[in-house]
PDB file of C-alpha atoms in Angstrom:
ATOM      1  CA  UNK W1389      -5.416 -10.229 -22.680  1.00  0.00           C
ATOM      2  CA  UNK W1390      -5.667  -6.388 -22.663  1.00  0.00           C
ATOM      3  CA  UNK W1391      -2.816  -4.432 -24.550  1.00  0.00           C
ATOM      4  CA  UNK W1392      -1.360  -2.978 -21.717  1.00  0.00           C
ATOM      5  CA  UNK W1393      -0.861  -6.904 -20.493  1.00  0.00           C
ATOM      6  CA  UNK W1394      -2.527  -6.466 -16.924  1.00  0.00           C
ATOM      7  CA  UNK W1395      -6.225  -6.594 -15.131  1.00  0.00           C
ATOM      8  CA  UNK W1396      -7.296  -4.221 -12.659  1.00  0.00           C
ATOM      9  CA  UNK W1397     -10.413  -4.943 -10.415  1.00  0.00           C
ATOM     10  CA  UNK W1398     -12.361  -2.003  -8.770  1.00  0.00           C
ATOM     11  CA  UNK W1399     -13.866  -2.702  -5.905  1.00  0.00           C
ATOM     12  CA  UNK W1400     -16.078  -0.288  -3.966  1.00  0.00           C
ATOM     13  CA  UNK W1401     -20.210  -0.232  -3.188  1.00  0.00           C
ATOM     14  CA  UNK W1402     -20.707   3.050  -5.414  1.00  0.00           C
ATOM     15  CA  UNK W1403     -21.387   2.030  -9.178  1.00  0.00           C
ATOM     16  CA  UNK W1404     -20.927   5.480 -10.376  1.00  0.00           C
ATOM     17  CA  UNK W1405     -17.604   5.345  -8.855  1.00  0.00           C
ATOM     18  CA  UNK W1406     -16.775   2.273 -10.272  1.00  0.00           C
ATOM     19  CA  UNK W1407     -18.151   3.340 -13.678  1.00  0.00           C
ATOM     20  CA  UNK W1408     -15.985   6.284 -13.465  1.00  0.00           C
ATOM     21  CA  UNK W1409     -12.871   4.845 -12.539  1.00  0.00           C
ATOM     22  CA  UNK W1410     -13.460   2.130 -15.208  1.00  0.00           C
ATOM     23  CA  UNK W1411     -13.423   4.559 -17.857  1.00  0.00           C
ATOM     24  CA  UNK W1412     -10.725   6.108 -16.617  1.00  0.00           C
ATOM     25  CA  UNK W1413      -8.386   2.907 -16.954  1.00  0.00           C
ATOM     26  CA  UNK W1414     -10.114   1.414 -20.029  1.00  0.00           C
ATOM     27  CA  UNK W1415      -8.171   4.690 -22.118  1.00  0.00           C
ATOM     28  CA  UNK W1416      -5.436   2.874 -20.729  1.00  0.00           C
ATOM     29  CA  UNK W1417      -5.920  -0.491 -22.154  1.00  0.00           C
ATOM     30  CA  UNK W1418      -5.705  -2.205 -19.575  1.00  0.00           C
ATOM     31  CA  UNK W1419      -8.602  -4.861 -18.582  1.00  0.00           C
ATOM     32  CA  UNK W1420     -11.003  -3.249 -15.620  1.00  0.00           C
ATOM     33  CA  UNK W1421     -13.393  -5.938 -13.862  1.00  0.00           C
ATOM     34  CA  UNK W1422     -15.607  -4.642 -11.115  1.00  0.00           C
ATOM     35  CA  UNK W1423     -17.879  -5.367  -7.996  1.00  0.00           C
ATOM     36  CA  UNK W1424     -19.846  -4.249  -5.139  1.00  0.00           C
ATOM     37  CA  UNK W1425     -18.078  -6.016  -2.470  1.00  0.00           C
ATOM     38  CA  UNK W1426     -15.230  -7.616  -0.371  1.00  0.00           C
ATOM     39  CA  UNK W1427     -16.299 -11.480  -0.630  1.00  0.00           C
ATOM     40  CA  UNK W1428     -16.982 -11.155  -4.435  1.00  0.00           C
ATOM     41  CA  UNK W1429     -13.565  -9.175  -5.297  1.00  0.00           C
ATOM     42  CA  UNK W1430     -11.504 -12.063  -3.204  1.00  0.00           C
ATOM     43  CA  UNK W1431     -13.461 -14.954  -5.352  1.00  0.00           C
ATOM     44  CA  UNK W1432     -12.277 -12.904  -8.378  1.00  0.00           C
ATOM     45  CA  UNK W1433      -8.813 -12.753  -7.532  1.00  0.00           C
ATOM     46  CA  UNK W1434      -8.295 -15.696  -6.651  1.00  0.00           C
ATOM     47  CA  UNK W1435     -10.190 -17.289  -9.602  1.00  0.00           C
ATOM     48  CA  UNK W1436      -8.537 -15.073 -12.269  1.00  0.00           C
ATOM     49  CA  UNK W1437      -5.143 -13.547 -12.728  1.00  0.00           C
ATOM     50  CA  UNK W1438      -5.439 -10.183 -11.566  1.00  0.00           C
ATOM     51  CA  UNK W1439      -2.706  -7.303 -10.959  1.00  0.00           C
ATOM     52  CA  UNK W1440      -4.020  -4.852  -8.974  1.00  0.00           C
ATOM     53  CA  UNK W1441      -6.863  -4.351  -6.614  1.00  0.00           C
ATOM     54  CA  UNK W1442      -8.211  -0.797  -5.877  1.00  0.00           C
ATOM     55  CA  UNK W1443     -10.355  -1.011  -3.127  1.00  0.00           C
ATOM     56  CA  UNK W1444     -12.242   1.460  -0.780  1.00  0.00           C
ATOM     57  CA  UNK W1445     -11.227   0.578   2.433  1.00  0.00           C
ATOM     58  CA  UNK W1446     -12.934  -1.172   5.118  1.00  0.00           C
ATOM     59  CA  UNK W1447     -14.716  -3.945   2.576  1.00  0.00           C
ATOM     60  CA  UNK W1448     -15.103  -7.086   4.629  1.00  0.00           C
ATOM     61  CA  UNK W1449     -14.277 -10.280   3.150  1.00  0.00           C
ATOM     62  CA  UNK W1450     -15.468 -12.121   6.508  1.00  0.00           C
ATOM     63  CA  UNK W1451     -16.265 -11.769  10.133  1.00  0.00           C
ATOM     64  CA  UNK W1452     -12.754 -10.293  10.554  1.00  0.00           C
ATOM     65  CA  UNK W1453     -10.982  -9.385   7.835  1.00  0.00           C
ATOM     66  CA  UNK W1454     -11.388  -6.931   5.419  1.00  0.00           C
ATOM     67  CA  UNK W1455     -10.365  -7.393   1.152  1.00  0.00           C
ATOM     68  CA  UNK W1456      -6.795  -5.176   1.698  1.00  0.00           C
ATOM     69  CA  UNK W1457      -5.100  -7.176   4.653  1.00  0.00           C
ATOM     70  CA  UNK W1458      -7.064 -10.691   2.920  1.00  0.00           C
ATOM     71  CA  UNK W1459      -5.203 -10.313  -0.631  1.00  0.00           C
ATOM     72  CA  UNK W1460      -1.885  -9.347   1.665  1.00  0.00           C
ATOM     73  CA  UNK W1461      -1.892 -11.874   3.989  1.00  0.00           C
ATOM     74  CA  UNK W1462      -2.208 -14.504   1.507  1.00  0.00           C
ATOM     75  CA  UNK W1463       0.803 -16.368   0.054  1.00  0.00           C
ATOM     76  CA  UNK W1464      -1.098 -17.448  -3.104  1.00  0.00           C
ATOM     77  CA  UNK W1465      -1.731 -13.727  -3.802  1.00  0.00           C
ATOM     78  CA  UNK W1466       1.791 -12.000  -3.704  1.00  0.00           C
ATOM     79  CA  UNK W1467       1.535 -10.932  -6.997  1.00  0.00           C
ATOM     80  CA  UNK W1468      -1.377  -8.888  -6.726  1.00  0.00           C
ATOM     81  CA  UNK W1469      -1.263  -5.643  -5.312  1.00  0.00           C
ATOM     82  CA  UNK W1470      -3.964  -3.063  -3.675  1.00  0.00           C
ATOM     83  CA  UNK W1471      -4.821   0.839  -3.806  1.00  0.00           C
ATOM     84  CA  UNK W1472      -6.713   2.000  -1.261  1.00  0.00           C
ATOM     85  CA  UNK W1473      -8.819   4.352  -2.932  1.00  0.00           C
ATOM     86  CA  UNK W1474     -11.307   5.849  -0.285  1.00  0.00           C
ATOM     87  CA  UNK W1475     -13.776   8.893   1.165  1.00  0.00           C
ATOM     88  CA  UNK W1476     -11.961   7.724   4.780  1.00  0.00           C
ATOM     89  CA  UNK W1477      -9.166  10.783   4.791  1.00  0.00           C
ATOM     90  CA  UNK W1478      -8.196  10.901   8.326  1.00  0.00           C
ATOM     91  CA  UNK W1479      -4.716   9.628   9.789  1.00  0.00           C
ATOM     92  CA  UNK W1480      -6.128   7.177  11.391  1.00  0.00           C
ATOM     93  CA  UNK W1481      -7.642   5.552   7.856  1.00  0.00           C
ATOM     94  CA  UNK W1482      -4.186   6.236   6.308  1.00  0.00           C
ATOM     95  CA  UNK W1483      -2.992   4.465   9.257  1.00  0.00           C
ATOM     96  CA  UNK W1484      -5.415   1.051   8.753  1.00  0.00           C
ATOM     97  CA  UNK W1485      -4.529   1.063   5.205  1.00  0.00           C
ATOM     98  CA  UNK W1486      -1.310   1.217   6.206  1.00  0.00           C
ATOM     99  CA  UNK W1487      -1.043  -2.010   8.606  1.00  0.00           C
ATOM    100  CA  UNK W1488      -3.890  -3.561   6.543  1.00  0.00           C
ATOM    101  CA  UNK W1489      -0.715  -4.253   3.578  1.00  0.00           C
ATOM    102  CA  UNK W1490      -2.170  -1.510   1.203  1.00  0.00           C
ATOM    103  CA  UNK W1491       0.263  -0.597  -1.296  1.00  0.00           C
ATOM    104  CA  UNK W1492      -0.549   3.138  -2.242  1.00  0.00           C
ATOM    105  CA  UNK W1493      -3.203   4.984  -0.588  1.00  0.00           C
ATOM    106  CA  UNK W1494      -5.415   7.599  -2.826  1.00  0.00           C
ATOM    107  CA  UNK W1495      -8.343   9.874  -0.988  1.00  0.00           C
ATOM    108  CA  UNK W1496     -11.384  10.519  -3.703  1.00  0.00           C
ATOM    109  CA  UNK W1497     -11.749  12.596  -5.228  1.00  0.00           C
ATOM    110  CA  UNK W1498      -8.646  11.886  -7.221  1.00  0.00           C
ATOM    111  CA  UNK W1499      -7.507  13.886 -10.370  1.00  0.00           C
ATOM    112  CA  UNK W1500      -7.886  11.051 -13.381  1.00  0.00           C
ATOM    113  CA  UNK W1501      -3.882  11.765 -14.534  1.00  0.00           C
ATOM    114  CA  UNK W1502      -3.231  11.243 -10.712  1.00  0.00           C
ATOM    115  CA  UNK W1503      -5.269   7.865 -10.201  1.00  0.00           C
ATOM    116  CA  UNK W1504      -3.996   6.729 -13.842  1.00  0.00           C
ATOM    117  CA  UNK W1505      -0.244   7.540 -13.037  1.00  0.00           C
ATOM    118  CA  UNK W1506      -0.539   5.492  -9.773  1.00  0.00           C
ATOM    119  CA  UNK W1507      -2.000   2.508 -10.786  1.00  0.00           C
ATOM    120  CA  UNK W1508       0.356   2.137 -13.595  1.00  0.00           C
ATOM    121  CA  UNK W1509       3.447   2.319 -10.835  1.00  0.00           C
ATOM    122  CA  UNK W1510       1.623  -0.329  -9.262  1.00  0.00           C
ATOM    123  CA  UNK W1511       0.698  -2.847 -11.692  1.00  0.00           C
ATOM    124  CA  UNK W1512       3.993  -2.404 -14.100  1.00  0.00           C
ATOM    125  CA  UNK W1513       6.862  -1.820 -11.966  1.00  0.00           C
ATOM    126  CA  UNK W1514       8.761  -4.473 -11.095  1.00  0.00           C
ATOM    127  CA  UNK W1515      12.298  -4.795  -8.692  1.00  0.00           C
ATOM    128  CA  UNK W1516      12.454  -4.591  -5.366  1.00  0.00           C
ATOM    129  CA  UNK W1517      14.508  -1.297  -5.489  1.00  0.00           C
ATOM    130  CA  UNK W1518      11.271   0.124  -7.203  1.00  0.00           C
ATOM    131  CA  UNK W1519       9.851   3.378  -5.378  1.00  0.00           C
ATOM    132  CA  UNK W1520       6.589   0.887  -5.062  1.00  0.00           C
ATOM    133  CA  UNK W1521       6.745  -1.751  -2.845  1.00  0.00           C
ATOM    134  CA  UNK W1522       6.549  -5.623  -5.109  1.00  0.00           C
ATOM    135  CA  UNK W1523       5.679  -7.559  -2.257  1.00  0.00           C
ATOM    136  CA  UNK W1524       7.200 -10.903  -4.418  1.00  0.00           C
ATOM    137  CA  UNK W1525      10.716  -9.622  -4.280  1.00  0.00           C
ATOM    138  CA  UNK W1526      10.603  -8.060  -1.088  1.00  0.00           C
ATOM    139  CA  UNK W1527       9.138  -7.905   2.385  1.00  0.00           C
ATOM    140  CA  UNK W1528       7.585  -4.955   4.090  1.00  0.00           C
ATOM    141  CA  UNK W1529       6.623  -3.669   7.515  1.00  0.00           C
ATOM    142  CA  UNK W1530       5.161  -0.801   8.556  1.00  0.00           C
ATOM    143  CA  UNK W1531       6.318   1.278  11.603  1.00  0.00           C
ATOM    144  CA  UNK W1532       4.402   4.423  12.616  1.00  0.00           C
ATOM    145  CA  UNK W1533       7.518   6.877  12.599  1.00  0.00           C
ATOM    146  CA  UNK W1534      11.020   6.699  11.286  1.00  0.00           C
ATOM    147  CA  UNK W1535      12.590   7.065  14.834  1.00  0.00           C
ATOM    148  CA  UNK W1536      10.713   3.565  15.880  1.00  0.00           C
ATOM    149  CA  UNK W1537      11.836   2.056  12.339  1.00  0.00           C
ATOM    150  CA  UNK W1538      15.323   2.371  12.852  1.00  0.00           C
ATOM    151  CA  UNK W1539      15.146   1.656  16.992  1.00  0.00           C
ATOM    152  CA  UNK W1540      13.481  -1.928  15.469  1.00  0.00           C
ATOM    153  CA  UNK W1541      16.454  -2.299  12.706  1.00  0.00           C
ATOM    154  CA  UNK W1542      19.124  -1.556  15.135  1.00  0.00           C
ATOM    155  CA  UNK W1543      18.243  -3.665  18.216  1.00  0.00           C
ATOM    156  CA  UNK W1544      17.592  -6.620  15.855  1.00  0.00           C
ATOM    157  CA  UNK W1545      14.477  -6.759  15.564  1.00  0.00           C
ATOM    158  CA  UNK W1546      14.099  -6.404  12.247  1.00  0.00           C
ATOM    159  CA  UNK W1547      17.063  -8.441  10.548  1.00  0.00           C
ATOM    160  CA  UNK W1548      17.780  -7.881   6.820  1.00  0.00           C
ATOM    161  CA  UNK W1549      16.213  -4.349   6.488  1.00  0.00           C
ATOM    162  CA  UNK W1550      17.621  -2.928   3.359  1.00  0.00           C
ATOM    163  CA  UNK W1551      15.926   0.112   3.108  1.00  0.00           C
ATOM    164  CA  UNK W1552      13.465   2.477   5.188  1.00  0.00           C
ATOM    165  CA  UNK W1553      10.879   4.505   3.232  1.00  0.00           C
ATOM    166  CA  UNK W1554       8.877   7.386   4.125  1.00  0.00           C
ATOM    167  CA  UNK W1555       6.986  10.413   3.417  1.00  0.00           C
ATOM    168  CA  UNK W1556       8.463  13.135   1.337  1.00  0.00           C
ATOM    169  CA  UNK W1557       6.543  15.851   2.241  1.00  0.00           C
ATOM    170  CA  UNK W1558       7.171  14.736   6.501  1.00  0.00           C
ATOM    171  CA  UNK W1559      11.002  14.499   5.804  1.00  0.00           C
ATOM    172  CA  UNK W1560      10.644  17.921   3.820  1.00  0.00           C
ATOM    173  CA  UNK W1561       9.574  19.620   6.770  1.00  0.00           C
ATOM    174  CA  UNK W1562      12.367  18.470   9.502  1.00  0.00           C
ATOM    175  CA  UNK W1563      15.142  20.577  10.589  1.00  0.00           C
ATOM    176  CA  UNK W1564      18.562  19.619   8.443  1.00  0.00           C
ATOM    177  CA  UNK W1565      19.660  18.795  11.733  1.00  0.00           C
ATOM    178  CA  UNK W1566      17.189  15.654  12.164  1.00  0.00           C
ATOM    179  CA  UNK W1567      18.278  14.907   8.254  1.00  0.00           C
ATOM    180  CA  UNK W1568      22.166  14.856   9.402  1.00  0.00           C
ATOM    181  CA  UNK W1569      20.576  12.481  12.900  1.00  0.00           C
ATOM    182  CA  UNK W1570      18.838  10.204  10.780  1.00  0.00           C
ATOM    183  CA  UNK W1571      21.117   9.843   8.190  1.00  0.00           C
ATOM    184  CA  UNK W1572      23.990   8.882   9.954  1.00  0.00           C
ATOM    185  CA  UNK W1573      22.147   6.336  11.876  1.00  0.00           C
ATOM    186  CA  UNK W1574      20.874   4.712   9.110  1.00  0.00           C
ATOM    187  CA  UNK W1575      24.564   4.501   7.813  1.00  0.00           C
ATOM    188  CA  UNK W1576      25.330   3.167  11.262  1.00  0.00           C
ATOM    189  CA  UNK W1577      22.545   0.244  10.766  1.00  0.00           C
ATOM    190  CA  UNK W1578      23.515  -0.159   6.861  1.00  0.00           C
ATOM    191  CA  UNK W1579      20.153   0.655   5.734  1.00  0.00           C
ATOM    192  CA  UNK W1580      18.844   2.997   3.348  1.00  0.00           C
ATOM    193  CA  UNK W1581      16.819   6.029   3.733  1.00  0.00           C
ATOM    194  CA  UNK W1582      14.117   6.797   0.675  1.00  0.00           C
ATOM    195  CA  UNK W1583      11.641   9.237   0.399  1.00  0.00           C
ATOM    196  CA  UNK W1584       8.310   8.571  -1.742  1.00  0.00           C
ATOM    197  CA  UNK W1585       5.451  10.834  -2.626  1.00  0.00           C
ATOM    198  CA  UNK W1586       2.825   7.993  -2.164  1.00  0.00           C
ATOM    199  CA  UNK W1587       3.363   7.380   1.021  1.00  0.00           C
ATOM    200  CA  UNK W1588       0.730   9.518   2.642  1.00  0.00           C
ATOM    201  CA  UNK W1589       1.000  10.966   6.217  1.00  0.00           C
ATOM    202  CA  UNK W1590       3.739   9.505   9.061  1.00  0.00           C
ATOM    203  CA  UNK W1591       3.952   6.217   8.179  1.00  0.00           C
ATOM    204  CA  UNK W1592       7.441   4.261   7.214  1.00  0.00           C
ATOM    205  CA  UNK W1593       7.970   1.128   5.601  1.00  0.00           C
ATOM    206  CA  UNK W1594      10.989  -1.119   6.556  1.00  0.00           C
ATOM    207  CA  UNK W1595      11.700  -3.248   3.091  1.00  0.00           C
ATOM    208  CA  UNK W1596      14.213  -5.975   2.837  1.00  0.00           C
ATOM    209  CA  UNK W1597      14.898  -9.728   1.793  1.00  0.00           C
ATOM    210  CA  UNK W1598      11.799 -12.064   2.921  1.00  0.00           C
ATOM    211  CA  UNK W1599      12.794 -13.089   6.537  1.00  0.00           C
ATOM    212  CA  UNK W1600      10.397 -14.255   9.628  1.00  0.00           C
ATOM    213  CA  UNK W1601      11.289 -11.389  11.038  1.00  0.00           C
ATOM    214  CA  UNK W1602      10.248  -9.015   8.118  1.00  0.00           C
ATOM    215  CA  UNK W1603       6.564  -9.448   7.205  1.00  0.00           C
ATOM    216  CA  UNK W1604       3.765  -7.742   7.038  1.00  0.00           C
ATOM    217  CA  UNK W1605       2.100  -7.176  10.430  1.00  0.00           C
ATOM    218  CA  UNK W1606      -1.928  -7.323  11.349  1.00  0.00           C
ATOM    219  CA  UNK W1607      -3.849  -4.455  11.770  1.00  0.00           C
ATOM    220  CA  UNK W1608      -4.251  -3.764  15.300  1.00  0.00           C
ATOM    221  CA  UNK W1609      -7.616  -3.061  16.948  1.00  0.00           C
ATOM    222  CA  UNK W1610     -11.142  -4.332  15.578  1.00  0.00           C
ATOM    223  CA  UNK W1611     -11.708  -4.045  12.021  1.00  0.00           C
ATOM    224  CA  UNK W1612     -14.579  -1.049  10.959  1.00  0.00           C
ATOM    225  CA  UNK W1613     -18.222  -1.875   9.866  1.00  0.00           C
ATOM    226  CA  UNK W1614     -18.480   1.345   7.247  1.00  0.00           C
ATOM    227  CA  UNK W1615     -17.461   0.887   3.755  1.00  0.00           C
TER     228      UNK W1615
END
């Protein structure tokens, strides 16, 4: 057992990237494992006791699936959590990692204070009132704006919904007027509104009490071939 009391595994096709990264974490303490691929890193984690996956998106673990939505998906694997950590920077990539269950999403090249700082949110905070989603103590959806988050939470569709989180940087750029809008619906639906600087581009996340109505969904469309 490391110092720090937690294992991260890196996985991504690129050994100098992985070398990198390693050395990056290992001033850390904590203990860094590595591979090449999807099928290997989901052997791993499910073999060993691992905290966090970071992962460079689109690694399949199977026909269809790929490592991210794999390690969420599985009930035997709520502990662990996943960085996307990737080259992919369009809003459509931050939108996969997004429905695939990825935590935190990171585009390389990534300042080494920046990648450090996230991963330890990840692996060592704990509570589901954390600004990081723990997907043991709570359950989360993702909706592709705020507007459709809270039409979902107020029909009923989503029951239990304690809190909404989005962007910081999108809510910093509304009009006060869509702050006052929001705001008082949320009140209305007795959720929360939270803003977080890791969540990268549109997307929202609908957290609450585990429910069958509050999980995490599928990605939609086929999954990509490129790494």
């Amino acid at each position: 057992m490391s110092e720090s009391g937690y294992t991260v595994l890196l996985a991504d096709p690129d050994l100098r990237v992985r070398t990198l990264l390693a050395n990056q974490l290992e001033q850390t303490g904590c203990t860094v494992l590595h591979t090449s691929d999807g099928e290997s890193a989901l052997r791993l984690v499910n073999d060993l006791e691992i905290r966090l996956v970071v992962a460079e998106m689109y690694l399949r673990t199977g026909e269809d699936d790929c490592l991210i939505h794999a390690i969420r998906r599985s009930k035997d694997l709520r502990k662990t959590r996943t960085l996307a950590h990737t080259s992919h920077a369009t809003s459509a990539d931050r939108e996969w990692a997004m429905r695939a269950g990825a935590d935190a999403y990171l585009i390389k090249p990534t300042r080494a204070e920046r990648f450090r700082y996230v991963v330890s949110r990840l692996a060592t905070t704990k509570g589901a009132n954390s600004s990081v989603p723990v997907t043991s103590h709570s359950a989360i959806v993702r909706r592709d704006s705020l507007e459709h988050a809270l039409a979902d939470v107020e029909s009923g569709e989503l029951r239990r919904a304690s809190a909404i989180v989005f962007s910081r940087t999108w809510w910093q750029d509304l009009p006060r007027a869509q702050h006052n809008g929001f705001a008082k619906r949320a009140k209305q639906a007795g959720v929360k509104l939270r803003s977080d600087s890791m969540l990268g581009g549109h997307f929202v996340e609908v957290r609450g009490t585990p429910d069958e109505s509050l999980s995490t969904e599928r990605p939609e469309g086929p999954y990509r071939n490129e790494a």
